[in-house]
CSV table of C-alpha atoms and ligand atoms in Angstrom, one decimal:
chain,number,residue,atom,x,y,z
A,1,VAL,CA,-176.2,-19.9,64.0
A,2,GLU,CA,-180.0,-21.4,63.7
A,3,GLN,CA,-182.1,-20.6,66.4
A,4,VAL,CA,-185.6,-23.4,67.1
A,5,THR,CA,-187.9,-23.3,69.1
A,6,VAL,CA,-189.1,-25.4,72.2
A,7,ALA,CA,-192.4,-24.4,72.0
A,8,ILE,CA,-194.2,-25.7,75.3
A,9,PRO,CA,-197.1,-23.8,76.3
A,10,SER,CA,-196.0,-21.2,79.1
A,11,ARG,CA,-193.0,-23.0,79.2
A,12,SER,CA,-191.2,-21.9,75.8
A,13,TYR,CA,-187.4,-21.6,75.2
A,14,PRO,CA,-184.8,-21.0,72.6
A,15,VAL,CA,-182.6,-23.4,71.6
A,16,THR,CA,-179.6,-21.6,68.9
A,17,VAL,CA,-177.4,-24.1,67.4
A,18,GLY,CA,-174.2,-23.5,65.4
A,19,ALA,CA,-170.2,-21.9,64.7
A,20,GLY,CA,-170.8,-19.1,68.1
A,21,ALA,CA,-173.9,-19.9,69.8
A,22,LEU,CA,-171.6,-19.1,72.7
A,23,ARG,CA,-171.4,-15.7,72.2
A,24,GLU,CA,-174.8,-15.4,73.0
A,25,LEU,CA,-174.4,-16.8,77.0
A,26,GLN,CA,-173.8,-13.4,78.1
A,27,ALA,CA,-176.9,-12.2,76.7
A,28,THR,CA,-179.3,-14.6,77.6
A,29,ILE,CA,-177.7,-14.4,81.0
A,30,SER,CA,-179.1,-10.7,81.2
A,31,ARG,CA,-182.1,-11.7,80.0
A,32,LEU,CA,-183.0,-13.6,82.8
A,33,ALA,CA,-181.1,-11.6,85.2
A,34,PRO,CA,-180.2,-13.8,88.2
A,35,THR,CA,-179.3,-12.7,91.2
A,36,GLY,CA,-176.7,-15.0,90.6
A,37,VAL,CA,-175.4,-17.7,88.6
A,38,ALA,CA,-173.2,-21.5,88.7
A,39,ILE,CA,-171.9,-24.2,85.9
A,40,ILE,CA,-171.9,-27.2,86.6
A,41,THR,CA,-169.5,-29.1,84.8
A,42,ASP,CA,-167.2,-32.2,84.7
A,43,GLN,CA,-163.7,-32.0,84.9
A,44,THR,CA,-163.2,-32.7,81.4
A,45,VAL,CA,-165.6,-30.2,79.8
A,46,GLY,CA,-164.3,-28.0,83.2
A,47,GLN,CA,-160.8,-27.8,82.2
A,48,LEU,CA,-161.4,-27.8,77.9
A,49,TYR,CA,-164.4,-25.0,78.3
A,50,GLY,CA,-165.8,-24.6,81.5
A,51,ARG,CA,-163.0,-22.5,83.5
A,52,ASN,CA,-162.4,-19.1,80.6
A,53,LEU,CA,-166.6,-19.3,81.0
A,54,ALA,CA,-166.8,-19.0,85.1
A,55,ALA,CA,-163.5,-16.5,84.0
A,56,GLU,CA,-165.9,-14.1,81.6
A,57,GLN,CA,-168.7,-14.5,84.0
A,58,GLU,CA,-166.9,-14.5,87.5
A,59,CYS,CA,-169.1,-16.7,88.8
A,60,ARG,CA,-168.0,-20.0,90.3
A,61,LEU,CA,-167.9,-23.6,88.2
A,62,TYR,CA,-168.5,-26.7,90.0
A,63,GLU,CA,-166.7,-30.2,88.1
A,64,VAL,CA,-167.8,-33.1,88.7
A,65,GLU,CA,-165.8,-36.7,87.3
A,66,PRO,CA,-166.9,-37.5,83.4
A,67,GLY,CA,-168.8,-40.3,82.7
A,68,GLU,CA,-172.0,-41.9,83.8
A,69,SER,CA,-170.5,-42.4,87.9
A,70,ALA,CA,-172.1,-38.8,88.2
A,71,LYS,CA,-175.4,-39.5,87.7
A,72,THR,CA,-176.1,-40.6,91.2
A,73,LEU,CA,-177.4,-39.8,94.8
A,74,THR,CA,-173.9,-38.7,96.2
A,75,VAL,CA,-173.1,-36.6,93.5
A,76,LEU,CA,-176.7,-34.5,93.6
A,77,GLY,CA,-176.4,-34.2,97.0
A,78,GLN,CA,-172.8,-32.5,96.2
A,79,VAL,CA,-174.0,-30.7,93.4
A,80,LEU,CA,-176.9,-29.1,95.7
A,81,GLU,CA,-173.8,-28.1,98.5
A,82,PHE,CA,-171.8,-26.5,96.3
A,83,LEU,CA,-175.4,-24.2,95.0
A,84,GLU,CA,-176.3,-23.7,98.9
A,85,ASP,CA,-172.4,-22.3,99.1
A,86,CYS,CA,-173.0,-20.2,96.3
A,87,LYS,CA,-175.8,-19.0,97.9
A,88,ILE,CA,-177.8,-19.5,94.7
A,89,ASP,CA,-181.6,-18.4,95.8
A,90,ARG,CA,-184.9,-18.7,93.8
A,91,LYS,CA,-184.3,-16.7,91.3
A,92,GLY,CA,-180.5,-18.0,90.7
A,93,LEU,CA,-179.6,-19.7,87.4
A,94,VAL,CA,-177.6,-22.8,87.0
A,95,ILE,CA,-175.6,-23.2,83.7
A,96,ALA,CA,-175.5,-26.5,83.0
A,97,LEU,CA,-172.1,-27.1,80.5
A,98,GLY,CA,-171.3,-30.7,79.4
A,99,GLY,CA,-172.5,-33.8,77.7
A,100,GLY,CA,-176.1,-35.6,78.5
A,101,VAL,CA,-174.5,-37.0,82.4
A,102,VAL,CA,-173.9,-32.8,83.0
A,103,GLY,CA,-177.4,-31.9,81.4
A,104,ASP,CA,-179.1,-34.9,83.3
A,105,LEU,CA,-177.7,-33.7,87.0
A,106,ALA,CA,-177.0,-30.6,86.4
A,107,GLY,CA,-181.1,-30.2,85.2
A,108,PHE,CA,-182.3,-32.3,88.4
A,109,ALA,CA,-180.8,-30.4,90.6
A,110,ALA,CA,-182.0,-26.9,89.4
A,111,SER,CA,-185.0,-28.5,89.3
A,112,VAL,CA,-185.9,-29.4,93.1
A,113,TRP,CA,-182.9,-26.5,94.3
A,114,LYS,CA,-185.3,-24.1,96.5
A,115,ARG,CA,-188.6,-26.6,94.9
A,116,GLY,CA,-187.3,-24.9,91.7
A,117,ILE,CA,-184.6,-22.6,89.9
A,118,ARG,CA,-184.3,-21.7,86.3
A,119,PHE,CA,-181.0,-23.4,83.7
A,120,ILE,CA,-179.7,-22.7,80.4
A,121,GLN,CA,-178.5,-26.0,78.4
A,122,VAL,CA,-174.8,-25.8,77.5
A,123,PRO,CA,-174.4,-28.7,75.5
A,124,THR,CA,-171.0,-30.2,74.1
A,125,THR,CA,-171.4,-33.6,72.5
A,126,VAL,CA,-173.5,-34.5,70.1
A,127,ILE,CA,-176.1,-36.8,71.8
A,128,ALA,CA,-176.2,-33.3,74.5
A,129,MET,CA,-177.0,-31.2,71.6
A,130,VAL,CA,-179.5,-33.2,69.8
A,131,ASP,CA,-181.3,-35.5,72.5
A,132,SER,CA,-180.7,-34.6,76.4
A,133,SER,CA,-180.9,-30.7,76.2
A,134,VAL,CA,-183.8,-30.8,75.0
A,135,GLY,CA,-186.9,-32.1,76.4
A,136,GLY,CA,-186.3,-31.5,80.0
A,137,LYS,CA,-186.4,-34.7,81.0
A,138,THR,CA,-183.6,-34.7,83.8
A,139,GLY,CA,-182.5,-37.8,86.3
A,140,ILE,CA,-180.0,-39.8,87.8
A,141,ASP,CA,-179.4,-43.1,88.1
A,142,THR,CA,-179.7,-46.0,91.3
A,143,ARG,CA,-177.0,-48.6,91.4
A,144,ARG,CA,-179.8,-50.9,89.7
A,145,SER,CA,-181.2,-48.5,87.3
A,146,LYS,CA,-180.7,-45.9,85.2
A,147,ASN,CA,-182.5,-42.6,84.9
A,148,ALA,CA,-184.4,-44.2,88.1
A,149,ILE,CA,-184.9,-41.0,89.4
A,150,GLY,CA,-186.2,-37.6,87.9
A,151,THR,CA,-188.3,-34.9,87.0
A,152,PHE,CA,-189.0,-32.8,83.9
A,153,TRP,CA,-187.7,-29.8,84.2
A,154,GLN,CA,-187.3,-27.4,80.7
A,155,PRO,CA,-184.7,-25.1,80.7
A,156,SER,CA,-184.8,-21.5,80.3
A,157,ALA,CA,-182.4,-21.8,77.2
A,158,VAL,CA,-180.4,-23.9,75.6
A,159,LEU,CA,-176.5,-22.4,73.9
A,160,ALA,CA,-175.6,-25.3,71.6
A,161,ASP,CA,-172.3,-24.6,70.1
A,162,THR,CA,-170.9,-26.9,66.6
A,163,ARG,CA,-167.7,-25.5,67.6
A,164,VAL,CA,-167.0,-27.3,70.8
A,165,LEU,CA,-167.6,-30.6,68.6
A,166,SER,CA,-164.0,-30.0,67.4
A,167,THR,CA,-162.6,-31.4,70.8
A,168,LEU,CA,-165.0,-34.5,70.7
A,169,PRO,CA,-163.5,-37.7,70.7
A,170,ASP,CA,-164.1,-39.9,67.6
A,171,GLU,CA,-166.4,-42.7,69.6
A,172,GLU,CA,-168.7,-39.6,71.1
A,173,MET,CA,-169.4,-38.3,67.5
A,174,THR,CA,-170.3,-42.0,66.0
A,175,ALA,CA,-172.4,-42.4,68.9
A,176,GLY,CA,-174.0,-38.9,68.4
A,177,LEU,CA,-174.2,-39.9,65.0
A,178,ALA,CA,-176.3,-42.8,65.2
A,179,GLU,CA,-178.9,-40.4,67.7
A,180,VAL,CA,-179.6,-38.3,64.3
A,181,ILE,CA,-179.7,-41.2,61.7
A,182,LYS,CA,-182.7,-42.1,63.9
A,183,TYR,CA,-184.0,-38.6,63.8
A,184,ALA,CA,-183.4,-39.2,60.2
A,185,ILE,CA,-185.2,-42.5,59.5
A,186,SER,CA,-187.9,-42.3,61.5
A,187,LEU,CA,-188.9,-38.5,61.4
A,188,ASP,CA,-187.4,-36.8,58.3
A,189,ALA,CA,-186.4,-38.0,54.7
A,190,GLU,CA,-184.8,-35.1,54.2
A,191,LEU,CA,-181.7,-35.0,56.8
A,192,VAL,CA,-181.2,-38.7,55.4
A,193,ARG,CA,-180.7,-36.9,52.6
A,194,VAL,CA,-178.5,-34.3,54.1
A,195,LEU,CA,-176.3,-37.2,55.9
A,196,GLN,CA,-175.7,-38.8,53.1
A,197,THR,CA,-174.1,-36.1,50.9
A,198,SER,CA,-172.3,-34.4,54.0
A,199,ARG,CA,-170.4,-37.2,55.4
A,200,GLY,CA,-166.5,-36.2,54.4
A,201,GLN,CA,-168.0,-32.9,56.7
A,202,LEU,CA,-170.0,-33.9,59.3
A,203,LEU,CA,-167.0,-36.3,59.9
A,204,ALA,CA,-164.2,-33.2,59.2
A,205,ARG,CA,-166.7,-31.7,62.6
A,206,ASP,CA,-167.0,-29.0,59.7
A,207,PRO,CA,-169.1,-26.8,61.9
A,208,GLN,CA,-171.5,-25.7,59.4
A,209,ALA,CA,-172.3,-28.9,58.5
A,210,LEU,CA,-172.8,-29.7,62.1
A,211,GLU,CA,-175.3,-27.2,62.1
A,212,ARG,CA,-177.3,-28.4,60.0
A,213,ILE,CA,-178.0,-31.7,61.7
A,214,VAL,CA,-177.5,-30.4,64.9
A,215,ALA,CA,-180.9,-27.6,64.4
A,216,GLY,CA,-182.4,-30.3,61.9
A,217,SER,CA,-182.5,-32.9,65.3
A,218,VAL,CA,-183.5,-30.1,67.4
A,219,GLY,CA,-186.3,-29.4,65.6
A,220,LEU,CA,-187.6,-32.9,64.9
A,221,LYS,CA,-187.3,-33.7,68.9
A,222,ALA,CA,-189.1,-30.0,69.8
A,223,ASN,CA,-191.8,-31.0,67.7
A,224,VAL,CA,-192.2,-34.7,69.0
A,225,VAL,CA,-191.9,-32.8,73.2
A,226,VAL,CA,-194.4,-30.4,72.2
A,227,GLU,CA,-197.2,-32.7,71.4
A,228,ASP,CA,-196.3,-34.6,74.1
A,229,GLU,CA,-194.0,-33.4,76.9
A,230,ARG,CA,-194.8,-36.1,79.2
A,231,ASP,CA,-193.7,-39.1,77.3
A,232,HIS,CA,-197.2,-40.5,77.1
A,233,GLY,CA,-197.9,-41.3,73.6
A,234,PRO,CA,-196.3,-39.7,70.1
A,235,ARG,CA,-193.1,-39.0,72.2
A,236,ALA,CA,-192.6,-43.0,72.0
A,237,VAL,CA,-190.6,-42.4,68.2
A,238,LEU,CA,-187.7,-41.0,69.3
A,239,ASN,CA,-186.9,-44.8,70.5
A,240,TYR,CA,-186.5,-45.9,67.7
A,241,GLY,CA,-183.8,-48.5,67.6
A,242,HIS,CA,-183.8,-47.8,71.1
A,243,THR,CA,-185.9,-51.7,72.2
A,244,THR,CA,-183.4,-53.9,70.9
A,245,GLY,CA,-180.8,-51.1,71.6
A,246,HIS,CA,-181.1,-51.3,75.2
A,247,ALA,CA,-180.7,-55.3,75.0
A,248,ILE,CA,-177.7,-55.1,73.3
A,249,GLU,CA,-176.2,-52.7,76.3
A,250,VAL,CA,-177.8,-54.8,79.0
A,251,ALA,CA,-176.4,-58.4,77.3
A,252,SER,CA,-173.1,-56.9,77.0
A,253,GLY,CA,-172.2,-55.4,80.6
A,254,PHE,CA,-172.8,-51.9,78.7
A,255,ARG,CA,-169.7,-53.0,76.7
A,256,ILE,CA,-171.1,-51.9,73.9
A,257,SER,CA,-171.9,-48.4,73.7
A,258,HIS,CA,-175.4,-47.4,73.4
A,259,GLY,CA,-174.6,-45.6,70.5
A,260,ARG,CA,-174.0,-49.1,68.4
A,261,ALA,CA,-176.5,-50.6,70.6
A,262,ILE,CA,-179.0,-48.7,68.9
A,263,ALA,CA,-177.7,-48.6,65.2
A,264,GLN,CA,-177.8,-52.1,65.7
A,265,GLY,CA,-181.3,-52.2,67.3
A,266,MET,CA,-182.4,-50.2,64.2
A,267,ARG,CA,-181.5,-52.4,62.0
A,268,VAL,CA,-183.3,-54.9,63.7
A,269,ALA,CA,-186.5,-52.9,63.7
A,270,ALA,CA,-186.2,-52.2,60.0
A,271,ARG,CA,-186.1,-56.1,59.1
A,272,LEU,CA,-189.2,-56.0,61.4
A,273,ALA,CA,-191.3,-53.6,59.4
A,274,GLN,CA,-190.0,-55.1,56.0
A,275,ARG,CA,-191.4,-58.8,57.0
A,276,LEU,CA,-194.6,-57.4,58.9
A,277,GLY,CA,-195.1,-55.7,55.4
A,278,LEU,CA,-194.8,-52.1,57.0
A,279,CYS,CA,-191.6,-50.8,54.4
A,280,ASP,CA,-190.2,-52.5,51.7
A,281,ARG,CA,-186.5,-54.5,50.8
A,282,ASP,CA,-184.9,-50.9,49.9
A,283,LEU,CA,-185.8,-49.0,53.2
A,284,VAL,CA,-183.5,-51.7,54.9
A,285,LYS,CA,-180.3,-51.2,53.1
A,286,THR,CA,-180.7,-47.1,52.7
A,287,GLN,CA,-180.9,-47.6,56.8
A,288,ASP,CA,-177.9,-50.3,56.7
A,289,GLU,CA,-175.5,-48.2,54.0
A,290,LEU,CA,-176.3,-44.9,56.0
A,291,LEU,CA,-175.2,-46.7,59.2
A,292,ALA,CA,-172.4,-48.5,57.5
A,293,ASP,CA,-171.2,-44.8,56.4
A,294,TYR,CA,-170.4,-43.8,59.8
A,295,GLY,CA,-169.1,-47.0,60.9
A,296,LEU,CA,-172.0,-48.2,63.0
A,297,PRO,CA,-173.1,-50.3,64.2
A,298,GLY,CA,-169.2,-51.2,63.5
A,299,GLN,CA,-167.3,-54.4,65.0
A,300,LEU,CA,-169.4,-54.9,68.1
A,301,PRO,CA,-167.9,-58.1,70.3
A,302,LYS,CA,-169.9,-61.6,70.4
A,303,ILE,CA,-173.0,-61.1,72.1
A,304,SER,CA,-175.4,-63.8,72.5
A,305,PRO,CA,-178.5,-63.4,70.9
A,306,GLU,CA,-180.7,-65.8,73.6
A,307,THR,CA,-179.2,-62.7,76.2
A,308,VAL,CA,-180.5,-60.0,73.5
A,309,LEU,CA,-184.2,-62.0,73.5
A,310,ALA,CA,-184.8,-62.1,77.3
A,311,VAL,CA,-183.8,-58.5,78.2
A,312,ILE,CA,-186.2,-57.5,75.0
A,313,PRO,CA,-189.7,-57.4,77.7
A,314,ARG,CA,-188.1,-55.6,80.6
A,315,ASP,CA,-187.6,-52.9,78.2
A,316,ALA,CA,-187.9,-49.7,79.9
A,317,LYS,CA,-190.6,-48.1,78.2
A,318,ALA,CA,-193.0,-51.3,78.2
A,319,ILE,CA,-196.2,-51.3,79.9
A,320,GLY,CA,-197.2,-54.5,82.1
A,321,GLY,CA,-195.0,-56.7,80.2
A,322,ARG,CA,-195.9,-56.0,76.3
A,323,VAL,CA,-193.3,-54.1,74.1
A,324,GLY,CA,-194.8,-51.2,72.1
A,325,TRP,CA,-191.9,-51.1,68.1
A,326,VAL,CA,-191.2,-48.1,66.6
A,327,LEU,CA,-191.4,-49.7,62.9
A,328,PRO,CA,-190.3,-47.2,60.4
A,329,GLU,CA,-192.9,-47.4,57.2
A,330,LYS,CA,-190.7,-45.6,54.6
A,331,ILE,CA,-187.5,-43.5,55.0
A,332,GLY,CA,-188.9,-40.0,57.5
A,333,ARG,CA,-192.3,-41.5,58.8
A,334,ALA,CA,-192.3,-45.0,61.5
A,335,ARG,CA,-195.3,-46.3,63.7
A,336,VAL,CA,-195.2,-46.4,67.0
A,337,GLY,CA,-196.5,-48.7,69.5
A,338,MET,CA,-196.7,-51.6,67.2
A,339,THR,CA,-196.9,-55.3,68.7
A,340,VAL,CA,-194.4,-58.4,66.5
A,341,PRO,CA,-195.1,-61.9,66.8
A,342,GLN,CA,-192.4,-63.4,69.3
A,343,GLU,CA,-191.2,-66.0,66.8
A,344,LEU,CA,-191.2,-63.1,64.6
A,345,VAL,CA,-189.1,-61.1,66.6
A,346,GLU,CA,-186.5,-64.3,67.6
A,347,LYS,CA,-185.8,-64.7,63.5
A,348,VAL,CA,-184.6,-61.7,63.4
A,349,VAL,CA,-182.2,-61.1,66.4
A,350,LYS,CA,-181.2,-64.7,65.3
A,351,GLU,CA,-180.0,-63.1,61.9
A,352,VAL,CA,-178.8,-59.7,62.7
A,353,PHE,CA,-176.6,-61.6,65.3
A,354,ALA,CA,-175.9,-63.6,63.1
A,355,GLU,CA,-174.1,-61.7,60.2
B,401,LIG,N1,-182.4,-36.3,79.5
B,401,LIG,C1,-182.6,-37.0,78.1
B,401,LIG,O1,-183.5,-36.5,77.0
B,401,LIG,C2,-181.4,-38.0,77.9
B,401,LIG,C3,-181.6,-38.3,77.0
B,401,LIG,C4,-180.5,-39.1,75.6
B,401,LIG,C5,-179.4,-39.0,77.1
B,401,LIG,N2,-179.4,-38.5,77.8
B,401,LIG,C6,-178.1,-39.2,78.8
B,401,LIG,O2,-177.1,-38.4,78.6
B,401,LIG,C7,-176.6,-39.1,79.2
B,401,LIG,C8,-174.4,-39.6,77.8
B,401,LIG,O3,-174.9,-38.2,76.8
B,401,LIG,P1,-173.6,-38.0,76.7
B,401,LIG,O4,-173.1,-38.4,75.8
B,401,LIG,O5,-173.5,-36.4,76.2
B,401,LIG,O6,-172.4,-38.4,78.1
B,401,LIG,P2,-171.6,-37.5,78.3
B,401,LIG,O7,-171.9,-36.5,79.5
B,401,LIG,O8,-170.4,-38.8,79.8
B,401,LIG,O9,-170.2,-37.1,77.3
B,401,LIG,C9,-169.9,-37.9,76.9
B,401,LIG,C10,-167.5,-37.7,77.3
B,401,LIG,O10,-167.2,-36.9,76.2
B,401,LIG,C11,-167.0,-35.6,77.3
B,401,LIG,N3,-167.2,-34.5,76.3
B,401,LIG,C12,-168.0,-34.0,76.5
B,401,LIG,N4,-167.9,-32.7,75.6
B,401,LIG,C13,-166.7,-32.5,75.0
B,401,LIG,C14,-166.3,-32.0,74.4
B,401,LIG,N5,-166.4,-30.8,73.7
B,401,LIG,N6,-165.1,-31.9,74.3
B,401,LIG,C15,-164.2,-33.1,74.1
B,401,LIG,N7,-164.6,-34.0,75.5
B,401,LIG,C16,-166.3,-33.5,75.2
B,401,LIG,C17,-167.1,-35.2,78.7
B,401,LIG,O11,-166.0,-35.6,79.8
B,401,LIG,C18,-167.7,-37.5,78.8
B,401,LIG,O12,-166.1,-38.0,79.2
B,401,LIG,C19,-176.8,-40.2,79.5
B,401,LIG,O13,-176.4,-40.2,80.6
B,401,LIG,C20,-178.0,-40.3,79.0
B,401,LIG,O14,-178.9,-41.3,79.8
B,401,LIG,C21,-180.9,-38.6,78.7
């Protein structure tokens, strides 16, 4: 088990990663000495792990429906009423047990209940372990826009037990590994080597091998978040592959999953960087091979590059219509806020989709 500290001044917290990290739950709760505890999870994770955990902790559990559909104002209302029923007061504690959906929803609920109470993240997907549980972004969707309503609210602790990944569906595993590859290519050449050499163990869900890449990714995200908690600048590096990736998700009507879409987005970004003379052809090749090793982006349904191109300028992170690209310079390093000529974007997106 490894520990990474997210050293945000005045709100520093530990992320415990590894096989057996959940054994620290009792000690973590005791340290926080809450007046009451409530667990929020989804039905799938509830059945697998939540009900046991609630019995052990002698606390109540609320299960939302699995999937993005739980990130709504309606479900938020139900969660807040549950906290009220449980008589969770200002010194109470929420445990968010599940994937990114539960983490975002329960974290948001904790951030507004009684004007903000403490919460612990217990992420159970790779995405949640390496991305959503660390950094303090919480939120829900409106009918038309994802993560439109939210807060910055840091957890008091994160416990990422890689053993629970044994039950994660393959497709969710692949999605998470796409984000890990994103961290590696844009921030950490050593992590690229680990991914290249430990593929077999990782795909077999070996908890120790997973511990290494999860702890590595958390460390990278923690560094970025400490630099830029509120996402005003350097945190943008975490969007590597996401500019085209989001556009692909939208253009496909969300038939293409986030992980596969950002993998394709990374292929676009690396090719843009190469054409601009920022990186060499080897980077493009190394990244293509690493992605392919993990089945990414995989066979994607046909979508028109024109639709993707039409969506890119609407990127959520664009300011005043200007898209800031994240482009790799070499393996393990990327530049943020780059402007790319429109003709080049068109050319490369069309090429990548013609392959
Ligand atoms: N706050 C942030 O910084 C941030 C970052 C990235 C993503 N997100 C958000 O995270 C969400 C995506 O998260 P996700 O990919 O974890 O999705 P998710 O929470 O929907 O989980 C995916 C599926 O896996 C199931 N599951 C979870 N853990 C399991 C386990 N151990 N065994 C078996 N099944 C399990 C869930 O029930 C669900 O059906 C999105 O809403 C996204 O906006 C937030």
